[in-house]
Coordinates of C-alpha atoms and ligand atoms in Angstrom, one line a residue:
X1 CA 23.5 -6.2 14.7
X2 CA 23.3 -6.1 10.7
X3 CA 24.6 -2.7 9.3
X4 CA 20.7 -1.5 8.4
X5 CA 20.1 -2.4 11.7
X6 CA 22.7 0.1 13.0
X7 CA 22.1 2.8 10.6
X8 CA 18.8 2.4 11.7
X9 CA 19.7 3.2 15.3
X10 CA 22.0 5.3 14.9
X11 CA 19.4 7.7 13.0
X12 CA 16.4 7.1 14.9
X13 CA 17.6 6.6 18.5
X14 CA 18.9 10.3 18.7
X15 CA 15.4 11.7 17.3
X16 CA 13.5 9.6 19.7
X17 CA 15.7 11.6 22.5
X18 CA 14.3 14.8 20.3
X19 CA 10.9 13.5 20.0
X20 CA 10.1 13.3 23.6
X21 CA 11.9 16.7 24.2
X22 CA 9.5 18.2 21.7
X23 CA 6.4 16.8 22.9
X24 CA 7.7 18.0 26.6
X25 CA 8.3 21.4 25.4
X26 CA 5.4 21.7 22.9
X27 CA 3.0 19.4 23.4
X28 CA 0.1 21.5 24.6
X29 CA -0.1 23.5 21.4
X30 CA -3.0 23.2 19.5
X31 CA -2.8 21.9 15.9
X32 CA -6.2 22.6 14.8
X33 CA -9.9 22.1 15.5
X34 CA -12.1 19.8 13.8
X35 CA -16.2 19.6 12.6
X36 CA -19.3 17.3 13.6
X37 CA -19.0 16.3 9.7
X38 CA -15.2 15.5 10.2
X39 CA -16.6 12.8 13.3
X40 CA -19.4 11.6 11.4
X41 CA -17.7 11.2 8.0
X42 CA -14.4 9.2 9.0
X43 CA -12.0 11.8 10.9
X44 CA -11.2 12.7 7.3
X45 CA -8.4 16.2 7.6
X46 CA -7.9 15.4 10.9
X47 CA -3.8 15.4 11.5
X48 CA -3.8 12.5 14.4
X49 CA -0.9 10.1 13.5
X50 CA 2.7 10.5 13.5
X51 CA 4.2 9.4 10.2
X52 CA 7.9 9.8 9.0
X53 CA 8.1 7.7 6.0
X54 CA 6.0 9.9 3.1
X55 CA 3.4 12.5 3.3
X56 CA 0.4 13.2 1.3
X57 CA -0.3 16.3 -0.3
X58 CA -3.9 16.8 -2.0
X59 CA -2.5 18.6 -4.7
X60 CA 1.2 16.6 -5.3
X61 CA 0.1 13.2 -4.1
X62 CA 2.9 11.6 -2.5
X63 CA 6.3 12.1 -1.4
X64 CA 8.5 9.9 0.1
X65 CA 10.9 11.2 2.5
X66 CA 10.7 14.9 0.4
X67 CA 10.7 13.0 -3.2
X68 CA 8.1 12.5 -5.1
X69 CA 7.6 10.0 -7.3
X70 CA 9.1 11.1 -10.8
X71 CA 12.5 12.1 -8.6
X72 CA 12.5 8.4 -6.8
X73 CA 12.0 7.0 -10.4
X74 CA 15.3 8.9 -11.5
X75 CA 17.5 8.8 -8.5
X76 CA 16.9 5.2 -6.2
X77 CA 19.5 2.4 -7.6
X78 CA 18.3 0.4 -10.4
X79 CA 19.6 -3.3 -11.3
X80 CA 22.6 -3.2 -13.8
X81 CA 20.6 -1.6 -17.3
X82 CA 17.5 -1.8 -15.5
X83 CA 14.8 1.2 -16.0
X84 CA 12.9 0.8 -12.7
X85 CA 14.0 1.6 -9.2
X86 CA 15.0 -1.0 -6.7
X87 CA 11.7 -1.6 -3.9
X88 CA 14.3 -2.5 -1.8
X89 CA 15.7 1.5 -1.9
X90 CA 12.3 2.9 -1.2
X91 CA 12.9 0.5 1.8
X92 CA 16.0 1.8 3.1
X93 CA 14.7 5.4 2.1
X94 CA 11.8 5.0 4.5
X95 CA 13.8 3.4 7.1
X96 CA 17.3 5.5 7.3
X97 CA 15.5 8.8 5.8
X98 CA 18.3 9.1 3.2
X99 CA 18.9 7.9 -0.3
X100 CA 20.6 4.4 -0.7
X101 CA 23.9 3.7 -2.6
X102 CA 24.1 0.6 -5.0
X103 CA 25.9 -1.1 -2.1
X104 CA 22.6 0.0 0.0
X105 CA 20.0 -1.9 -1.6
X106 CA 23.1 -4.8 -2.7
X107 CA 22.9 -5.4 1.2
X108 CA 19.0 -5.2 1.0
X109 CA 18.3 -7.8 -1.6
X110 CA 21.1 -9.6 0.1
X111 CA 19.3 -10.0 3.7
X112 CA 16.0 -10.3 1.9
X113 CA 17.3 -13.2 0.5
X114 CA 19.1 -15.1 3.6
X115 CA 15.8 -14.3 5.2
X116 CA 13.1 -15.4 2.9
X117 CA 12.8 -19.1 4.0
X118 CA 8.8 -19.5 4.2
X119 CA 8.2 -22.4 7.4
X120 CA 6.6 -25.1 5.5
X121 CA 3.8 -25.5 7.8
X122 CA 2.4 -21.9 6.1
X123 CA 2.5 -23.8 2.9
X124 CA 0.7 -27.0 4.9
X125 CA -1.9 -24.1 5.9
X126 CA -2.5 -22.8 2.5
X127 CA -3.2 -26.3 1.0
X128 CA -5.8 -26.7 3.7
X129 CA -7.9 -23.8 2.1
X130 CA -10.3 -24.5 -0.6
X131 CA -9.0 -23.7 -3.7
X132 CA -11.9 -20.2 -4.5
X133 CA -11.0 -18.5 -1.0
X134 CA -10.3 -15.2 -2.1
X135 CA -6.3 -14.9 -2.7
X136 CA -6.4 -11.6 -0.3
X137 CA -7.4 -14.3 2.7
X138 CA -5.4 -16.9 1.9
X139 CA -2.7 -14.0 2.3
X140 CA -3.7 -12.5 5.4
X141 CA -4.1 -16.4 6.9
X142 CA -0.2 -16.9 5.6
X143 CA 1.1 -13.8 6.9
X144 CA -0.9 -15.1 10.6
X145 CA 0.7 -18.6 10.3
X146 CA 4.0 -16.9 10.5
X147 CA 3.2 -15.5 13.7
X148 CA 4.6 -18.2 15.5
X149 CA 8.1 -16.8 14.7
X150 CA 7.7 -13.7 15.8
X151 CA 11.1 -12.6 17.6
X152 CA 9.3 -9.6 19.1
X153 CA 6.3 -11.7 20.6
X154 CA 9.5 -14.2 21.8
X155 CA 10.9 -11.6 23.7
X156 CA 8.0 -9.6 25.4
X157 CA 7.0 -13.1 26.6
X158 CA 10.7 -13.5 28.3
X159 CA 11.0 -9.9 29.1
X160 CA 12.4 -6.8 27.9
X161 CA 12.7 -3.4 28.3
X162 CA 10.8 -0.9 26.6
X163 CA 13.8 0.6 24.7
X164 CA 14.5 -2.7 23.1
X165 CA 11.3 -2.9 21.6
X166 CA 12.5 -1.7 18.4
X167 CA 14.8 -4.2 18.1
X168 CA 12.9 -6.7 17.7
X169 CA 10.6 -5.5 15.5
X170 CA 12.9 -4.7 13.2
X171 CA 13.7 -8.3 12.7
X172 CA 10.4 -9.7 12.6
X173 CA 9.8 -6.4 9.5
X174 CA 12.9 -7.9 7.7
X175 CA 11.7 -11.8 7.9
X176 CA 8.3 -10.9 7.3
X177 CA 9.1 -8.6 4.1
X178 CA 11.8 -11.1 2.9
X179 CA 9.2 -14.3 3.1
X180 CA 6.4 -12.4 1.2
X181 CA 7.4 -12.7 -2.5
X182 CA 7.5 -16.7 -1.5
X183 CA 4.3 -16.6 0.4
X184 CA 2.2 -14.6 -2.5
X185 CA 3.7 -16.5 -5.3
X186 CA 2.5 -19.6 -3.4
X187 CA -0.8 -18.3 -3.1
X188 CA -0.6 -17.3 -7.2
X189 CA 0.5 -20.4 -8.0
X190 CA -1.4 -22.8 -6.2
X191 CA -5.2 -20.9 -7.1
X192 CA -4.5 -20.6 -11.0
X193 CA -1.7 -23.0 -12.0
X194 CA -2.4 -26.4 -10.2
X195 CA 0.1 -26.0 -7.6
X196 CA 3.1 -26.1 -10.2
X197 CA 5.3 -24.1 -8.1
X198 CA 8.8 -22.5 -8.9
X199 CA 11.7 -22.7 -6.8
X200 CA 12.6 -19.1 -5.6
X201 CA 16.3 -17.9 -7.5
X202 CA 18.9 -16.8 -4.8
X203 CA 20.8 -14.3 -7.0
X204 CA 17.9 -11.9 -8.3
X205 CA 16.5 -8.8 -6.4
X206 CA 13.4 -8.7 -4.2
X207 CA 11.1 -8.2 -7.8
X208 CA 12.5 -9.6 -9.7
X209 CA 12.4 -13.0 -7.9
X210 CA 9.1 -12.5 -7.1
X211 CA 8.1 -12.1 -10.8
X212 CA 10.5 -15.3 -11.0
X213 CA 8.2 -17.9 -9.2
X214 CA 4.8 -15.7 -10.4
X215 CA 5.9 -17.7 -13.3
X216 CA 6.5 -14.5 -15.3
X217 CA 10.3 -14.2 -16.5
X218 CA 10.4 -12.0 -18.8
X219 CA 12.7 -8.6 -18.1
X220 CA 10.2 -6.2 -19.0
X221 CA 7.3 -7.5 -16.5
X222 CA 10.4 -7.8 -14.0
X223 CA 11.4 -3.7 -14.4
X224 CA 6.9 -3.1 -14.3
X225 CA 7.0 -5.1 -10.9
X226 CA 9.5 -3.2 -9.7
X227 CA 7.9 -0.1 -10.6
X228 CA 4.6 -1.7 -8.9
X229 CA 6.5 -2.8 -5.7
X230 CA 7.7 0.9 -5.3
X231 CA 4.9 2.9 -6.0
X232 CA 2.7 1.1 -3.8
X233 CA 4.6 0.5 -1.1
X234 CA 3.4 3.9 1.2
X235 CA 0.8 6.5 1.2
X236 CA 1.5 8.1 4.8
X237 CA -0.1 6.9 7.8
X238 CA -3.8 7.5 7.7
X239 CA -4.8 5.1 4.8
X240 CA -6.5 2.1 5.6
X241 CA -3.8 -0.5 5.7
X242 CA -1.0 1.9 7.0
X243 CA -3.4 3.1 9.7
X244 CA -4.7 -0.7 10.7
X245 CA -1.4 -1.8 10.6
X246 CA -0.3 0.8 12.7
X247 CA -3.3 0.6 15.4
X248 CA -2.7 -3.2 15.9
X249 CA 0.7 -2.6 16.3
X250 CA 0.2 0.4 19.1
X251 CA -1.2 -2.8 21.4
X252 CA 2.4 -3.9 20.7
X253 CA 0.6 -6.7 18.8
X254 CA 3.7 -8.5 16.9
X255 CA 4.5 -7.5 13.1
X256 CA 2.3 -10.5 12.0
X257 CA -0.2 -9.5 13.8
X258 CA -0.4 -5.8 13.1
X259 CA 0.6 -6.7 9.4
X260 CA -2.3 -9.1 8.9
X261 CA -4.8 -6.8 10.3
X262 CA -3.5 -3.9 7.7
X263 CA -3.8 -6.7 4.5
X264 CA -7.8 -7.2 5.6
X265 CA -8.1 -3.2 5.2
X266 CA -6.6 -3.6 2.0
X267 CA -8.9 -5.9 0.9
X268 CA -12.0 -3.8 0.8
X269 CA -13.5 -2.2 -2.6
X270 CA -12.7 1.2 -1.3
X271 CA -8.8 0.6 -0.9
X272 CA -6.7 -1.9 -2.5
X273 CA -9.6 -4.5 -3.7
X274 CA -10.3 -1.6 -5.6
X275 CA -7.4 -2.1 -8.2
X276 CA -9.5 -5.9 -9.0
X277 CA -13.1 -3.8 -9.0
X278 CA -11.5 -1.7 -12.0
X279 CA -10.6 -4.4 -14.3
X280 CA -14.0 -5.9 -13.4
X281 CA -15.7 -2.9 -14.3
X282 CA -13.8 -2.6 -17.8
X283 CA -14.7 -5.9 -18.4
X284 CA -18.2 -5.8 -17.7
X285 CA -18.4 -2.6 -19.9
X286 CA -16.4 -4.2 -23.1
X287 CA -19.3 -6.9 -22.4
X288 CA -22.3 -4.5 -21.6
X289 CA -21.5 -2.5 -25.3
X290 CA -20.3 -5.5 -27.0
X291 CA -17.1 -3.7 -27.7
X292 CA -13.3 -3.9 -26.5
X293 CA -12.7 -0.4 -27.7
X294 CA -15.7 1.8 -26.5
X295 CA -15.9 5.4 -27.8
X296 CA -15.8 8.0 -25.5
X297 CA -19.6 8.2 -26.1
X298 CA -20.1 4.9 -25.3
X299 CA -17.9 5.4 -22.1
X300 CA -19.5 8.4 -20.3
X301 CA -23.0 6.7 -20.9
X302 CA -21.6 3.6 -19.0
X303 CA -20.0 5.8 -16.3
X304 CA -23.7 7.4 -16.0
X305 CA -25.5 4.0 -15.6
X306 CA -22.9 3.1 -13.1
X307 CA -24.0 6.4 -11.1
X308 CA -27.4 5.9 -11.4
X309 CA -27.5 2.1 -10.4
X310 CA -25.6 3.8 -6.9
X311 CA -22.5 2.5 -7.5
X312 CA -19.0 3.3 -7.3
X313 CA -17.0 3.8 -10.6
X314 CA -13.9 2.4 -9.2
X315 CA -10.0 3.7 -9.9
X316 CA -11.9 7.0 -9.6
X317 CA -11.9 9.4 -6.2
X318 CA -9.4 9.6 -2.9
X319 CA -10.6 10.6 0.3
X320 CA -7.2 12.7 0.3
X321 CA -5.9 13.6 -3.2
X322 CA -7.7 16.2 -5.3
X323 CA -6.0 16.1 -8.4
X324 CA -4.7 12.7 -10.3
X325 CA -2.8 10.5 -8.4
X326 CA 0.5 10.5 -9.5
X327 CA 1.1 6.9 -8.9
X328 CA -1.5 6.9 -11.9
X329 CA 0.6 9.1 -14.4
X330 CA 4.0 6.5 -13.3
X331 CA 2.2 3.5 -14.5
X332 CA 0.5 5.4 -17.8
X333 CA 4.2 6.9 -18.5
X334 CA 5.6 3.4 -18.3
X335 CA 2.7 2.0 -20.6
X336 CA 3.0 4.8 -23.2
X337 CA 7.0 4.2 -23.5
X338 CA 7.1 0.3 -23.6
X339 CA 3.8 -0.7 -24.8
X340 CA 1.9 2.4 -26.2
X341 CA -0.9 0.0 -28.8
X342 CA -2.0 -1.6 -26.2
X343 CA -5.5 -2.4 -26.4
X344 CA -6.3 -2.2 -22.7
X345 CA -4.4 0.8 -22.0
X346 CA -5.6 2.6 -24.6
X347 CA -8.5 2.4 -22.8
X348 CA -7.5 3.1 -19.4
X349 CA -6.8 6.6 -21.0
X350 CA -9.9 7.2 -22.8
X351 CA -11.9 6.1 -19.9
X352 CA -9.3 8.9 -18.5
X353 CA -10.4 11.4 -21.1
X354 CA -14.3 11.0 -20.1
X355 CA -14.4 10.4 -16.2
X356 CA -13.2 13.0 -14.3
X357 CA -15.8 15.4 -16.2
X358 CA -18.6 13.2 -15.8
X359 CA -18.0 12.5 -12.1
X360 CA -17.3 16.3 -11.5
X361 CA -20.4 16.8 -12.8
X362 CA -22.1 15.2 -10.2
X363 CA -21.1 17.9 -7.9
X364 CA -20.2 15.7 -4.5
X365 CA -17.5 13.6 -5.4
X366 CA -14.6 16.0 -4.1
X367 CA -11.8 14.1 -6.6
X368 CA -13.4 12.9 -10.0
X369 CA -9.3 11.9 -10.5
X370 CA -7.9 8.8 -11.0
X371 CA -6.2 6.7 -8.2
X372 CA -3.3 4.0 -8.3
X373 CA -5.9 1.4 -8.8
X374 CA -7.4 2.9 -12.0
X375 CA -4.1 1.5 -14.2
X376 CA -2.3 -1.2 -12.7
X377 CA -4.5 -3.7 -14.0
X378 CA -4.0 -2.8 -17.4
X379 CA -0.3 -3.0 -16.7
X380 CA -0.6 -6.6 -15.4
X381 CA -3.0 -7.5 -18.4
X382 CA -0.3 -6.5 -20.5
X383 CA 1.9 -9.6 -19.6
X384 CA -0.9 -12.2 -19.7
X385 CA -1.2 -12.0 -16.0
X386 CA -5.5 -11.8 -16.4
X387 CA -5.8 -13.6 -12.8
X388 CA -7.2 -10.2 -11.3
X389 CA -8.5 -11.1 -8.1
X390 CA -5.3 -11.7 -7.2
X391 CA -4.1 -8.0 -7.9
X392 CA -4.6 -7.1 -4.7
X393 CA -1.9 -9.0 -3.0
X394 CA 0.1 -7.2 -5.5
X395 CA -0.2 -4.4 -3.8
X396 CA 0.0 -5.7 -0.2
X397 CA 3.6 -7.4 -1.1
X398 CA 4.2 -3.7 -1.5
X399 CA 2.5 -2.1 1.3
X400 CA 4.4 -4.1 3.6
X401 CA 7.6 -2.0 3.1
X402 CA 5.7 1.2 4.5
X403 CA 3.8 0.1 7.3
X404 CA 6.6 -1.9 8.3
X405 CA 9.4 0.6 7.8
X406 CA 6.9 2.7 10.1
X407 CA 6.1 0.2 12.4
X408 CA 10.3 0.1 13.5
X409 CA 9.9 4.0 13.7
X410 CA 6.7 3.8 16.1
X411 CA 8.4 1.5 18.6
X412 CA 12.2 3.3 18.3
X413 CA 9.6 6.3 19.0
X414 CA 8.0 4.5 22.0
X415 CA 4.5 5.7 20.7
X416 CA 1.6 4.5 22.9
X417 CA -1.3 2.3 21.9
X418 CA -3.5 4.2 19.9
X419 CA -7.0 5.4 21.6
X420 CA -9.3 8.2 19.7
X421 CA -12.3 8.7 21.8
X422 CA -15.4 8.4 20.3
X423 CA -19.1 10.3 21.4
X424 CA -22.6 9.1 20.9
X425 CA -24.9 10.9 18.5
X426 CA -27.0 11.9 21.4
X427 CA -24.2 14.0 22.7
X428 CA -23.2 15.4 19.8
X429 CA -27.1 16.8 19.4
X430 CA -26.9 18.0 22.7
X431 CA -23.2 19.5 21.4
X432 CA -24.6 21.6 18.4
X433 CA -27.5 23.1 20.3
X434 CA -25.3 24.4 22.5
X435 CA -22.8 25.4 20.0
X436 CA -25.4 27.4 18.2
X437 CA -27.1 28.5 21.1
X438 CA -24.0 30.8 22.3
X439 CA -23.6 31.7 18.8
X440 CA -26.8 33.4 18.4
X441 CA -27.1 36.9 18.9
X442 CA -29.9 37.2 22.5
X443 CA -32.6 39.7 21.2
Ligands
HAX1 N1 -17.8 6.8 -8.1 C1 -19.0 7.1 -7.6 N2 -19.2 7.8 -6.5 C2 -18.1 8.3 -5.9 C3 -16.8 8.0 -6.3 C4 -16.7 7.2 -7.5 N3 -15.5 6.9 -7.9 N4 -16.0 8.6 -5.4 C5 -16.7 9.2 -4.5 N5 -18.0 9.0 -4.7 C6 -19.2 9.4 -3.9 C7 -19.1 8.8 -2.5 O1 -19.5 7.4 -2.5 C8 -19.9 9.7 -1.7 O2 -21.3 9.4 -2.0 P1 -22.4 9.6 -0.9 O3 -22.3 11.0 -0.5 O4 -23.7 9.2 -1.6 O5 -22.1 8.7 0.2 C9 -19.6 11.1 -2.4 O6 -19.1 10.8 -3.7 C10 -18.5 11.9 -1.7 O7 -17.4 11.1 -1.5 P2 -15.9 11.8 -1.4 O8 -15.9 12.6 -0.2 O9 -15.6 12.4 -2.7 O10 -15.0 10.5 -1.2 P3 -14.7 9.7 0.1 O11 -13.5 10.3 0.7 O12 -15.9 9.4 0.9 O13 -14.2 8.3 -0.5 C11 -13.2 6.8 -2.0 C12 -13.0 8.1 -1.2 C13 -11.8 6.5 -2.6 C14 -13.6 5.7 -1.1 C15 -14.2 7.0 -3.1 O14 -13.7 8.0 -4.0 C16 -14.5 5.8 -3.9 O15 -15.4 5.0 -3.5 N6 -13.8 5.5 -5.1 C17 -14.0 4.3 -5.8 C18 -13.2 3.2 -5.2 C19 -11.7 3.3 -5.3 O16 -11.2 3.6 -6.4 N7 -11.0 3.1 -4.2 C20 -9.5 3.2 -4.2 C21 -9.0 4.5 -3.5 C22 -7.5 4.6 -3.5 C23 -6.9 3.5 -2.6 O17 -7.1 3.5 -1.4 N8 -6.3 2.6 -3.2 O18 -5.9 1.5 -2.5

């Protein structure tokens, strides 16, 4: 068993003891109660999941572990000089529950490494696929061809006890995580630079490899990628990708499985697509007013037509956060220090300056702040990287270190497969009337 693997148990076997204890002892208290609007309108503020690795707080955004992001940015080991944390010490922070040493994430980047050989048949797959399928399901297709390898699916199909679940799913999380940055580079490479691929370098970290064979070696787009990896990488359980990834998984579906499943959430408009939609959007604007620098003017009468032609302004709203996401102000801090005059940036903020009082305006959208996706385009702009329907598999490089970091928790847990109940709209008539019926006063 490899040290993380032992940390790992040694933390989380005890408070699986404690977690059944609790839920023994305490679990017929009630939590809360929910509305017909809550069922109709996507169980939205319902508390349903169990989730260790970060929480969401409308008001703070995220924390992972208890820290939020400007304390992660200061305290998780960087690279010798570097100015970005490590991804693989958000990792182990969402794993062990603690902060990493250097010698941590050293043995992180290390196992990443050993692990990350990519079967060649994935690649065999991949060159199968027309060259314009969308880079999001070429991922999700890679991540499925891996299945085959799945230790956990190995050993269910031998047989094994429940309380070795865990254990196997940790190793398929670590071979799955490790072979990404080889697997989405692959994709990168072989849809926008005729299949010139680069050989993967042993001796760099997780990122900064990865932003080795994207064919992008320069430090500074390294330390933003790094950045990107870690920010991205959780948002608590109930988001679309965390929370697919984490049903599929309850069937005790393999890591590939539940992983692959949680990247075709992430490709819709209203999650992780949405962070291509932006950079669409600008562009369509810069081309609409036949300008690349807009006035604020300019702007809000675009974000109006948007509106009135029913259509989302995207980068813009959170079913969760009311305030701007602060995964949002990491990216535009980064930007203003290293690259302040840049065009795009520039305006990312104005469009910053103008939205959020047009959109409240409208009086339903409950945030009118920006989200993660609203910047990171402008970041990856920055570096020439203008390939942006690939941005989403950006982020799911990144999301894989949450869901699976969780995943390992939900089987150490022993959680069962995951089963809401659902009631037809007839019932939930019949429901109200009688609701309101014992709440009116008889004459
Ligand atoms: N532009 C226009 N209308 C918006 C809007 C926006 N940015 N955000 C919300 N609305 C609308 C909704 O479509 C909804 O309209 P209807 O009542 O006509 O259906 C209304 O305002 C109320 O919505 P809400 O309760 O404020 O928001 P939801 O929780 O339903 O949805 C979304 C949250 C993020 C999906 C939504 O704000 C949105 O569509 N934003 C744009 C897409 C986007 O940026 N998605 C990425 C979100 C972050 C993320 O997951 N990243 O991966």
């Amino acid at each position: 068993m490899d040290i993380l693997k032992q940390k790992f148990a040694a933390k989380a076997l005890p408070l699986a003891q404690e977690l059944k204890a609790f839920n023994k002892e305490s679990g017929h208290l009630v939590v809360g109660e929910y509305t017909i609007d809550q069922i109709i309108g996507g169980m939205k503020g319902i508390k349903g999941l169990l989730t260790d690795t970060s929480a969401l707080d409308p008001e703070l955004g995220i924390s992972f572990r208890g820290y939020s992001i400007p304390e992660l940015r200061e305290k998780l080991p960087r690279i010798p000089g570097g100015i970005s944390p490590l991804p693989e010490g958000i990792f182990y922070l969402m794993l062990i529950g603690e902060l990493p040493t250097e010698e941590d994430v050293q043995f992180i980047s290390a196992e990443w490494q050993r692990r990350s050989n990519v079967p060649e048949h994935v690649f065999a797959m991949l060159n199968g696929l027309p060259l314009d399928t969308h880079p999001m399901t070429q991922f999700s297709m890679a991540i499925l061809a891996m299945q085959n390898d799945s230790e956990f699916a190995a050993a269910y199909e031998r047989g094994i006890s429940k309380d070795t679940y865990w254990e196997y799913v940790y190793e398929d999380a670590m071979n799955l995580i490790a072979r990404l940055p080889r697997v989405a580079a692959y994709i990168y490479r072989r849809t926008f630079h005729n299949g010139h691929h680069i050989e993967p370098e042993p001796n760099l970290d997780w990122a900064g490899n990865f932003a080795h064979m994207l064919g992008i070696d320069n430090p500074s787009f390294k330390s933003m990628m790094r950045l990107y990896l870690t920010i991205h990488a959780d948002h608590e359980g109930g988001n679309g990708s965390a929370h697919t990834t984490h049903l599929t998984g309850s069937m005790l579906s393999d890591p590939y499985y539940a992983f692959s499943s949680g990247i075709n959430s992430l490709a819709g408009p209203l999650h992780g697509l949405a962070n291509q939609e932006v950079i669409g959007w600008i562009f369509k604007m810069q081309k609409a007013l036949g300008t690349e620098s807009p006035t604020e003017a300019e702007i809000e009468q675009y974000i109006r037509t948007t509106l009135a032609n029913k259509q989302v302004v995207p980068g813009y709203g959170h079913a969760v956060l009311r305030r701007t996401d602060p995964r949002f102000l990491a990216q535009q801090d980064f930007a203003k220090t290293y690259f302040p005059d840049d065009n795009l940036c520039q305006l990312v903020w104005k469009i910053y300056n103008v939205a959020p009082r047009v959109l409240g305006e409208t009086g339903k959208i409950k945030n009118p702040f920006p989200n993660v996706d609203a910047h990171s385009g402008a970041l990856l702009l920055h570096y020439g990287f203008n390939e942006y329907t690939y941005y989403t598999v950006l982020f799911g490089v990144s999301r894989a270190l949450g869901v699976m970091a969780q995943l390992c928790w939900s089987r150490v847990y022993g959680l069962p497969l995951e089963r809401p109940g659902s009631i037809t709209f007839d019932a939930l008539k019949k429901l109200a009337a009688k609701i309101n019926e014992a709440s009116t006063p008889k004459a």
